Short mmCIF file of C-alpha atoms and ligand atoms in Angstrom, two decimals:
data_model
loop_
_atom_site.label_atom_id
_atom_site.label_comp_id
_atom_site.label_asym_id
_atom_site.label_seq_id
_atom_site.Cartn_x
_atom_site.Cartn_y
_atom_site.Cartn_z
CA MET A 8 23.37 -25.78 16.38
CA ARG A 9 20.91 -27.99 14.41
CA MET A 10 17.96 -27.18 13.06
CA VAL A 11 15.71 -30.05 14.05
CA ASP A 12 16.27 -29.04 17.76
CA LEU A 13 15.18 -25.30 17.14
CA ILE A 14 12.20 -26.67 15.07
CA GLU A 15 11.61 -28.69 18.22
CA LYS A 16 11.89 -25.31 20.65
CA LYS A 17 9.61 -23.57 18.83
CA ARG A 18 6.73 -25.93 18.11
CA ASP A 19 6.88 -26.89 22.27
CA GLY A 20 6.09 -23.30 22.14
CA HIS A 21 9.67 -22.26 24.00
CA GLU A 22 11.37 -19.06 22.97
CA LEU A 23 14.09 -18.93 20.16
CA SER A 24 17.87 -16.49 21.11
CA THR A 25 18.66 -13.65 18.53
CA GLU A 26 21.34 -16.22 17.47
CA GLU A 27 19.16 -19.26 16.52
CA ILE A 28 16.70 -16.86 15.24
CA ARG A 29 19.86 -15.65 12.27
CA PHE A 30 21.01 -18.90 12.46
CA ILE A 31 17.57 -19.96 10.95
CA VAL A 32 17.10 -17.31 8.62
CA SER A 33 20.56 -16.59 6.84
CA GLY A 34 20.92 -20.79 7.10
CA TYR A 35 18.07 -20.40 5.06
CA THR A 36 18.73 -17.65 2.35
CA ASN A 37 22.01 -19.68 1.64
CA GLY A 38 20.15 -23.10 1.05
CA GLU A 39 21.84 -24.89 3.80
CA ILE A 40 18.59 -25.56 5.52
CA ALA A 41 16.03 -27.29 3.30
CA ASP A 42 12.32 -26.63 2.60
CA TYR A 43 10.87 -28.82 4.58
CA GLN A 44 12.81 -27.53 7.74
CA MET A 45 11.78 -24.26 7.03
CA SER A 46 8.41 -25.47 6.15
CA SER A 47 8.00 -27.10 9.76
CA PHE A 48 9.51 -24.14 11.15
CA LEU A 49 6.93 -21.90 10.17
CA MET A 50 3.84 -23.70 10.94
CA ALA A 51 5.60 -24.32 14.48
CA VAL A 52 5.53 -20.62 14.17
CA PHE A 53 1.96 -19.80 13.20
CA PHE A 54 0.58 -21.78 15.87
CA GLN A 55 3.75 -20.90 18.50
CA ASP A 56 3.29 -16.97 17.85
CA MET A 57 6.78 -14.89 18.48
CA SER A 58 7.09 -12.69 21.59
CA GLU A 59 7.83 -9.15 20.68
CA ARG A 60 11.20 -9.42 20.83
CA GLU A 61 11.82 -12.61 18.71
CA ARG A 62 9.65 -10.50 15.98
CA ALA A 63 12.20 -7.69 15.85
CA ASP A 64 14.91 -10.54 15.43
CA LEU A 65 13.47 -12.15 12.82
CA THR A 66 12.70 -8.95 11.17
CA MET A 67 16.37 -7.72 11.96
CA ALA A 68 17.66 -10.78 10.48
CA MET A 69 15.54 -10.87 7.46
CA ALA A 70 16.50 -7.25 6.93
CA GLU A 71 20.14 -8.17 6.67
CA SER A 72 19.97 -10.85 4.27
CA GLY A 73 21.12 -8.98 1.20
CA ASP A 74 21.08 -5.30 0.58
CA GLN A 75 20.18 -2.64 2.54
CA ILE A 76 19.86 1.06 1.31
CA ASP A 77 22.12 3.95 3.01
CA LEU A 78 19.86 7.03 3.42
CA SER A 79 22.34 8.91 5.76
CA ALA A 80 23.29 11.01 3.64
CA ILE A 81 19.73 12.65 3.21
CA GLU A 82 19.05 15.65 5.78
CA GLY A 83 16.24 14.35 8.59
CA ILE A 84 14.28 11.74 9.53
CA LYS A 85 13.12 9.46 6.29
CA VAL A 86 9.60 8.44 6.41
CA ASP A 87 8.10 5.85 5.03
CA LYS A 88 4.45 4.87 4.66
CA HIS A 89 3.19 1.67 4.02
CA SER A 90 -0.57 0.06 3.78
CA THR A 91 -1.38 -3.33 3.18
CA GLY A 92 -3.10 -2.48 -0.07
CA GLY A 93 -6.26 -2.16 -1.41
CA VAL A 94 -8.42 -1.41 -4.25
CA GLY A 95 -7.60 2.43 -6.00
CA ASP A 96 -5.58 3.36 -2.98
CA THR A 97 -3.94 6.80 -4.98
CA THR A 98 -2.34 8.22 -1.29
CA THR A 99 1.36 7.52 -2.12
CA LEU A 100 0.74 9.87 -4.90
CA VAL A 101 -0.52 12.21 -2.92
CA LEU A 102 1.19 12.12 0.04
CA GLY A 103 5.00 11.90 -0.95
CA PRO A 104 4.59 15.42 -2.30
CA LEU A 105 2.26 16.89 0.47
CA VAL A 106 4.12 15.96 2.76
CA ALA A 107 7.64 17.08 1.48
CA ALA A 108 5.99 20.55 1.38
CA CYS A 109 6.09 20.65 4.61
CA GLY A 110 9.52 19.61 5.21
CA VAL A 111 9.53 16.06 5.15
CA PRO A 112 12.59 14.13 3.15
CA VAL A 113 10.23 11.46 1.17
CA ALA A 114 12.62 8.96 -0.78
CA LYS A 115 10.29 6.15 -1.63
CA MET A 116 11.01 3.27 -3.27
CA SER A 117 7.10 1.54 -4.93
CA GLY A 118 6.95 -1.59 -6.60
CA ARG A 119 4.16 -2.72 -9.59
CA GLY A 120 1.13 -4.09 -8.89
CA LEU A 121 0.21 -7.52 -9.18
CA GLY A 122 -4.00 -8.88 -9.77
CA HIS A 123 -6.41 -6.10 -8.92
CA THR A 124 -4.06 -4.03 -6.86
CA GLY A 125 -2.53 -0.99 -8.32
CA GLY A 126 0.85 -0.22 -8.57
CA THR A 127 2.59 3.35 -7.75
CA ILE A 128 5.35 3.47 -10.18
CA ASP A 129 2.67 1.78 -12.88
CA LYS A 130 0.49 4.90 -11.73
CA LEU A 131 3.70 7.43 -12.82
CA GLU A 132 4.44 5.67 -16.29
CA ALA A 133 0.94 7.04 -16.98
CA ILE A 134 2.32 10.46 -17.07
CA ASP A 135 4.79 11.13 -20.34
CA GLY A 136 8.43 10.13 -19.74
CA PHE A 137 8.15 9.82 -16.25
CA HIS A 138 11.03 7.17 -15.39
CA VAL A 139 11.50 5.50 -12.04
CA GLU A 140 15.75 4.31 -13.33
CA LEU A 141 17.79 6.14 -10.29
CA SER A 142 21.09 5.67 -9.56
CA THR A 143 21.90 5.98 -5.97
CA LYS A 144 23.56 9.05 -6.39
CA ASP A 145 20.59 10.75 -8.17
CA PHE A 146 17.84 9.18 -5.73
CA ILE A 147 19.95 10.75 -2.41
CA ARG A 148 20.55 14.44 -4.41
CA GLN A 149 17.12 14.43 -5.45
CA VAL A 150 15.04 14.40 -2.16
CA ASN A 151 18.18 16.74 -0.75
CA GLU A 152 17.59 19.04 -2.65
CA HIS A 153 13.49 19.28 -3.52
CA LYS A 154 12.76 16.54 -0.46
CA LEU A 155 10.89 14.09 -3.28
CA ALA A 156 11.72 11.43 -5.20
CA VAL A 157 10.55 7.68 -6.22
CA ILE A 158 12.50 4.83 -7.93
CA GLY A 159 11.79 1.13 -8.08
CA GLN A 160 12.83 -1.98 -6.93
CA SER A 161 15.94 -2.68 -7.32
CA GLY A 162 18.86 -4.55 -6.34
CA ASN A 163 18.80 -7.58 -3.81
CA LEU A 164 16.52 -6.44 -1.09
CA THR A 165 15.28 -8.50 1.41
CA PRO A 166 16.28 -12.47 -0.25
CA ALA A 167 15.14 -13.96 2.67
CA ASP A 168 11.92 -12.44 2.94
CA LYS A 169 11.01 -13.49 -0.88
CA LYS A 170 12.09 -16.99 -0.11
CA MET A 171 10.27 -17.02 2.79
CA TYR A 172 7.37 -15.70 1.26
CA SER A 173 7.15 -18.11 -1.54
CA LEU A 174 7.56 -21.31 0.78
CA ARG A 175 4.58 -19.68 2.84
CA ASP A 176 1.99 -19.69 0.25
CA VAL A 177 2.14 -23.04 -0.66
CA THR A 178 2.27 -24.13 3.39
CA ALA A 179 -0.97 -22.12 4.01
CA THR A 180 1.25 -20.24 6.67
CA VAL A 181 1.11 -16.95 4.79
CA ASN A 182 -1.42 -16.28 7.67
CA SER A 183 0.32 -15.74 10.44
CA ILE A 184 0.99 -12.28 12.68
CA PRO A 185 4.51 -12.32 13.21
CA LEU A 186 4.81 -14.01 9.70
CA ILE A 187 3.55 -10.56 8.07
CA ALA A 188 4.23 -8.38 10.05
CA SER A 189 8.23 -8.80 9.81
CA SER A 190 8.00 -9.36 6.40
CA ILE A 191 6.90 -5.95 6.39
CA MET A 192 8.56 -4.41 8.18
CA SER A 193 11.91 -6.18 6.68
CA LYS A 194 10.90 -4.54 3.76
CA LYS A 195 10.73 -1.17 5.11
CA ILE A 196 14.10 -1.29 6.89
CA ALA A 197 16.00 -2.18 4.02
CA ALA A 198 14.86 0.77 1.77
CA GLY A 199 16.41 2.56 4.87
CA ALA A 200 13.28 3.89 6.47
CA ASP A 201 13.84 6.26 9.40
CA ALA A 202 9.94 6.32 10.80
CA ILE A 203 7.52 4.32 9.41
CA VAL A 204 3.67 4.79 9.28
CA LEU A 205 1.39 2.08 8.20
CA ASP A 206 -1.93 1.57 6.56
CA VAL A 207 -3.49 -1.37 7.37
CA LYS A 208 -6.66 -2.37 5.56
CA THR A 209 -9.51 -4.19 6.83
CA GLY A 210 -12.70 -5.77 5.30
CA GLU A 211 -13.76 -8.04 1.89
CA GLY A 212 -11.24 -5.97 -0.52
CA ALA A 213 -8.27 -6.14 2.28
CA PHE A 214 -5.94 -8.95 3.91
CA MET A 215 -7.53 -8.48 7.19
CA LYS A 216 -11.15 -9.13 6.91
CA THR A 217 -11.79 -8.13 10.22
CA GLU A 218 -11.01 -5.28 12.28
CA GLU A 219 -9.41 -7.37 15.60
CA ASP A 220 -7.81 -8.89 12.95
CA ALA A 221 -6.15 -6.23 11.55
CA LYS A 222 -5.25 -4.11 14.61
CA LYS A 223 -3.49 -7.14 16.46
CA LEU A 224 -1.40 -7.08 12.31
CA ALA A 225 -0.88 -2.88 13.42
CA HIS A 226 0.08 -3.36 17.16
CA ALA A 227 2.71 -6.04 15.89
CA MET A 228 4.82 -4.10 13.26
CA VAL A 229 4.25 -0.62 15.78
CA GLY A 230 5.45 -3.11 18.06
CA ILE A 231 8.53 -4.06 15.71
CA GLY A 232 9.45 -0.87 14.97
CA ASN A 233 9.24 0.40 18.03
CA ALA A 234 11.51 -2.69 19.45
CA THR A 235 13.38 -1.51 16.71
CA GLY A 236 13.91 2.19 16.85
CA ARG A 237 11.88 2.62 13.77
CA LYS A 238 9.28 4.95 15.60
CA THR A 239 5.96 4.06 13.88
CA MET A 240 2.49 4.67 13.89
CA ALA A 241 -0.91 2.58 12.48
CA ILE A 242 -4.42 3.66 11.33
CA ILE A 243 -6.76 0.84 10.50
CA SER A 244 -8.76 1.88 7.28
CA ASP A 245 -11.85 1.01 5.43
CA MET A 246 -11.36 -1.19 2.46
CA SER A 247 -14.41 -2.87 1.92
CA GLN A 248 -15.12 -0.20 -0.68
CA PRO A 249 -12.28 1.27 -3.16
CA LEU A 250 -11.23 4.38 -1.98
CA GLY A 251 -12.04 7.30 -4.24
CA PHE A 252 -13.84 7.42 -6.76
CA ALA A 253 -11.08 6.63 -9.68
CA ILE A 254 -9.73 2.96 -10.51
CA GLY A 255 -7.08 2.89 -13.05
CA ASN A 256 -3.42 4.20 -13.68
CA ALA A 257 -4.29 7.27 -15.81
CA LEU A 258 -7.64 8.43 -13.79
CA GLU A 259 -6.07 7.82 -10.36
CA VAL A 260 -2.92 10.62 -11.77
CA LYS A 261 -5.59 12.50 -11.83
CA GLU A 262 -6.75 12.22 -9.03
CA ALA A 263 -3.84 12.57 -7.30
CA ILE A 264 -3.55 16.42 -8.88
CA GLU A 265 -6.86 16.94 -8.23
CA THR A 266 -6.37 16.33 -4.37
CA LEU A 267 -3.19 18.11 -4.64
CA GLN A 268 -5.81 20.91 -5.32
CA GLY A 269 -8.33 20.70 -2.70
CA LYS A 270 -10.66 19.24 -5.25
CA GLY A 271 -10.31 15.63 -4.72
CA PRO A 272 -13.02 12.74 -2.91
CA GLU A 273 -13.29 12.73 0.46
CA ASP A 274 -12.89 9.45 1.67
CA LEU A 275 -9.16 10.30 -0.18
CA THR A 276 -8.29 13.48 1.04
CA GLU A 277 -9.25 12.65 4.22
CA LEU A 278 -6.91 9.29 4.22
CA CYS A 279 -3.93 11.58 3.39
CA LEU A 280 -4.83 14.20 5.98
CA VAL A 281 -4.92 11.55 8.52
CA LEU A 282 -1.78 9.57 6.90
CA GLY A 283 0.28 12.87 6.21
CA SER A 284 -0.30 14.68 10.01
CA GLN A 285 1.67 11.86 11.48
CA MET A 286 4.51 11.81 8.90
CA VAL A 287 5.26 14.98 9.62
CA VAL A 288 4.50 14.04 13.24
CA VAL A 289 7.40 11.00 13.25
CA GLY A 290 9.11 13.01 10.58
CA GLY A 291 10.02 15.66 13.20
CA LYS A 292 7.92 18.86 11.44
CA ALA A 293 5.18 18.68 14.27
CA ASP A 294 4.90 18.53 17.69
CA THR A 295 1.01 17.53 17.59
CA LEU A 296 -1.30 15.40 14.76
CA GLU A 297 -3.58 18.89 14.82
CA GLU A 298 -0.32 21.20 14.14
CA ALA A 299 0.57 18.43 11.37
CA ARG A 300 -3.24 18.93 10.35
CA ALA A 301 -3.00 22.88 9.59
CA MET A 302 0.53 22.29 7.69
CA LEU A 303 -0.89 19.97 5.06
CA GLU A 304 -4.33 21.88 4.92
CA GLY A 305 -2.23 25.26 4.95
CA VAL A 306 -0.06 23.34 1.31
CA ILE A 307 -2.76 22.47 -0.17
CA LYS A 308 -4.11 26.21 0.10
CA ASP A 309 -1.15 27.80 -1.20
CA GLY A 310 -0.16 25.38 -4.03
CA SER A 311 3.02 24.24 -2.61
CA ALA A 312 1.87 20.98 -2.72
CA LEU A 313 0.82 20.69 -6.55
CA GLU A 314 4.41 22.39 -6.62
CA ALA A 315 6.33 19.68 -4.91
CA PHE A 316 4.43 16.50 -7.35
CA ARG A 317 5.03 19.63 -10.69
CA GLN A 318 8.57 18.93 -9.07
CA LEU A 319 8.42 15.69 -8.93
CA ILE A 320 7.38 15.06 -12.57
CA GLU A 321 10.11 17.66 -13.42
CA ASP A 322 12.62 16.36 -11.90
CA GLN A 323 11.93 12.49 -13.09
CA GLY A 324 12.25 13.73 -16.64
CA GLY A 325 8.14 13.72 -17.03
CA ASN A 326 5.65 15.71 -18.24
CA PRO A 327 5.30 18.66 -16.01
CA ALA A 328 2.12 20.12 -17.74
CA VAL A 329 0.02 17.74 -17.60
CA VAL A 330 -0.52 19.24 -14.17
CA ASP A 331 -1.78 21.77 -15.62
CA ASP A 332 -3.79 20.01 -18.17
CA LEU A 333 -4.81 17.10 -17.48
CA SER A 334 -6.25 15.93 -20.81
CA LEU A 335 -2.26 15.37 -21.35
CA LEU A 336 -2.71 11.29 -19.74
CA PRO A 337 -3.40 8.20 -21.77
CA GLN A 338 -7.38 8.93 -23.14
CA ALA A 339 -9.22 5.89 -22.92
CA LYS A 340 -11.43 5.37 -26.57
CA PHE A 341 -14.49 4.81 -25.24
CA VAL A 342 -16.36 6.17 -21.90
CA THR A 343 -19.24 4.44 -21.36
CA GLU A 344 -21.93 4.57 -18.93
CA LEU A 345 -23.18 1.98 -16.17
CA PRO A 346 -26.81 2.65 -15.10
CA ALA A 347 -27.96 1.10 -12.37
CA LYS A 348 -30.63 -1.32 -12.52
CA GLN A 349 -32.83 -0.39 -9.43
CA ASP A 350 -33.39 2.13 -7.29
CA GLY A 351 -32.26 2.28 -4.06
CA TYR A 352 -29.62 2.82 -1.19
CA ILE A 353 -26.44 1.18 -1.45
CA SER A 354 -25.39 -0.66 0.66
CA PHE A 355 -22.16 -2.91 -0.09
CA MET A 356 -19.23 -2.11 -3.10
CA GLU A 357 -17.24 -4.98 -3.22
CA ALA A 358 -13.95 -3.61 -3.69
CA ASP A 359 -12.13 -7.21 -4.83
CA GLU A 360 -14.81 -7.27 -7.39
CA ILE A 361 -14.39 -4.16 -8.37
CA GLY A 362 -10.77 -4.06 -8.78
CA THR A 363 -10.92 -7.22 -10.92
CA ALA A 364 -13.39 -5.25 -12.84
CA ALA A 365 -10.82 -3.09 -13.76
CA MET A 366 -8.67 -5.28 -14.21
CA VAL A 367 -10.12 -6.74 -17.27
CA LEU A 368 -10.08 -4.00 -19.04
CA GLY A 369 -6.71 -4.12 -18.81
CA ALA A 370 -5.32 -1.38 -15.63
CA GLY A 371 -3.81 -4.32 -13.59
CA ARG A 372 -2.11 -7.44 -14.77
CA ALA A 373 -3.79 -10.89 -14.71
CA THR A 374 0.18 -12.57 -14.76
CA LYS A 375 3.39 -10.28 -13.46
CA ASP A 376 4.13 -10.30 -17.36
CA SER A 377 0.64 -8.96 -18.63
CA VAL A 378 1.44 -5.37 -20.08
CA ILE A 379 -1.10 -2.64 -18.24
CA ASP A 380 -3.37 -0.53 -20.30
CA LEU A 381 -2.64 2.71 -18.63
CA SER A 382 -5.13 4.58 -20.03
CA VAL A 383 -9.01 2.43 -19.28
CA GLY A 384 -10.68 1.95 -16.20
CA LEU A 385 -13.66 2.93 -13.74
CA MET A 386 -14.73 6.29 -12.55
CA LEU A 387 -16.74 5.25 -9.64
CA ASN A 388 -20.16 7.92 -9.28
CA LYS A 389 -21.29 5.98 -6.13
CA LYS A 390 -21.16 4.58 -2.38
CA VAL A 391 -22.15 3.20 -0.42
CA GLY A 392 -25.01 5.90 1.67
CA ASP A 393 -25.35 7.62 -2.16
CA PHE A 394 -29.51 6.74 -2.96
CA VAL A 395 -29.67 5.80 -6.77
CA LYS A 396 -32.41 5.84 -9.42
CA LYS A 397 -32.61 3.63 -11.59
CA GLY A 398 -30.70 3.91 -14.62
CA GLU A 399 -28.19 6.94 -13.42
CA ALA A 400 -25.13 6.13 -14.07
CA LEU A 401 -22.99 3.90 -11.32
CA ALA A 402 -19.94 4.24 -12.84
CA THR A 403 -18.02 5.07 -16.02
CA ILE A 404 -15.44 3.00 -17.70
CA TYR A 405 -13.08 4.06 -19.52
CA SER A 406 -11.70 0.96 -22.17
CA ASN A 407 -10.02 0.86 -25.55
CA THR A 408 -12.72 -2.39 -26.69
CA GLN A 409 -16.56 -2.08 -26.95
CA ASP A 410 -16.64 -5.58 -25.19
CA LEU A 411 -17.94 -4.50 -21.83
CA ALA A 412 -20.03 -7.70 -21.22
CA GLU A 413 -17.47 -9.65 -18.31
CA CYS A 414 -16.87 -5.92 -16.35
CA GLN A 415 -20.08 -4.76 -16.43
CA GLU A 416 -21.09 -8.26 -14.91
CA MET A 417 -18.53 -7.64 -12.50
CA LEU A 418 -19.73 -4.67 -11.92
CA TYR A 419 -23.51 -5.09 -11.07
CA ASN A 420 -22.62 -8.17 -8.75
CA SER A 421 -20.23 -6.05 -6.55
CA ILE A 422 -23.61 -3.54 -5.70
CA GLU A 423 -25.58 -4.56 -3.29
CA TYR A 424 -28.63 -2.17 -1.94
CA SER A 425 -31.16 -1.39 0.76
CA ASN A 426 -34.28 -0.01 1.05
CA GLU A 427 -33.61 1.46 4.21
CA PRO A 428 -31.14 4.59 4.08
CA VAL A 429 -27.97 2.94 5.17
CA GLU A 430 -24.20 5.04 6.32
CA ALA A 431 -21.70 5.90 5.16
CA ILE A 432 -18.76 3.94 6.21
CA GLN A 433 -16.27 5.29 8.70
CA LEU A 434 -13.06 5.88 7.27
CA VAL A 435 -10.32 5.57 10.12
CA SER A 436 -11.59 3.33 12.96
CA ALA A 437 -8.21 3.24 14.86
CA LEU A 438 -4.85 5.20 15.75
CA ILE A 439 -2.19 2.82 16.84
CA THR A 440 0.69 3.69 18.71
CA ASP A 441 2.23 0.98 20.73
N1 LIG B 523 2.29 -8.72 2.38
C1 LIG B 523 3.53 -8.50 2.43
O1 LIG B 523 4.68 -8.17 2.43
N2 LIG B 523 4.04 -9.98 3.08
C2 LIG B 523 3.18 -10.57 3.68
O2 LIG B 523 3.70 -11.38 4.59
C3 LIG B 523 2.08 -10.29 3.59
C4 LIG B 523 1.76 -9.56 2.66
CA1 LIG B 524 -9.00 5.73 -6.18
#
């Protein structure tokens, strides 16, 4: 087989065989195929797309390009959740304990944050003593005993994706549905998922700016999941404004605990119930989404969801007392309100910009090597649709510096007003199962 012939085949819109796709992925991963040929191939995919079968083959070839986590020693259907990324997205912290309390095993591998979006591992490390370095044996035992464990990314998972993603980044081929979908799904499959629930974000703060593109990506990923024997469902959810009120590591842990206590923000709670219902259904613990939702509401009410979080903290070396005493979380030195400069209905709160305002306080990483400050961040007091009076607090800034000019300016720039009432944003716009 020669790479040049396969580039030509894809360039002319023909379908590649399973064997040909494997040749490309393994050849590129082990260095036999050069960057210039792979670049050309990726651009051909960008313009010619891939069939559902080709997408599934590409995904599996990438998933099998490095280590694969074997979770077969865990009883039950292992369900993983993936979000395409957002600002103040605290769902993983809530969902893990929530669905574990319903009996679904959650063996979660999570990452750190980069840029204005936070990572689950960073957030959990805001809990004193919490560590994410578990051996595979302890990870599996903990999930079997308590249904829930979280580890950091380790080993050599999907090297093909790492190499292809870096190349796509510099060849204008990131924004291709078959390439994004196979990239995301290969990582979930390599991490051992039997079933996958996807939260595809749309809006200013998201990768997919329009609902139409978000739906296309969701269908592509569900198609790959179903073609590779992993039951997969997706929702489309809004990320034009941040999710919940908290943005920042310790602040989001606090928000997660409050949500598990049934006292969380309405949007975060609703999103967790929608995604959680899907996880409970694909995990085989309920037959319908309605039944699953009732189970989830039940474990919030009777305290077992919060108990699952307490158990997770205890199992992984953290101080479980934090669940009852939120003042044990890292505290910022300065708490400053951001007063509104005018009256009006809030018509827009740009998620990206607000995430970046939290990042400049130190809540996120500007570069891969930045050290983050777990105590700092923002609490929004208002969301789109709310009326605000001049002088009223739009948000509260938690910082370890009194020099807030850059953060304040970004926040003011991120908010738009209307004199007329504005409808609240619909959080979940579609459910995609095929
Ligand atoms: N996220 C991924 O993991 N891969 C992509 O290609 C795009 C976003
Ligand atoms: Ca939040």
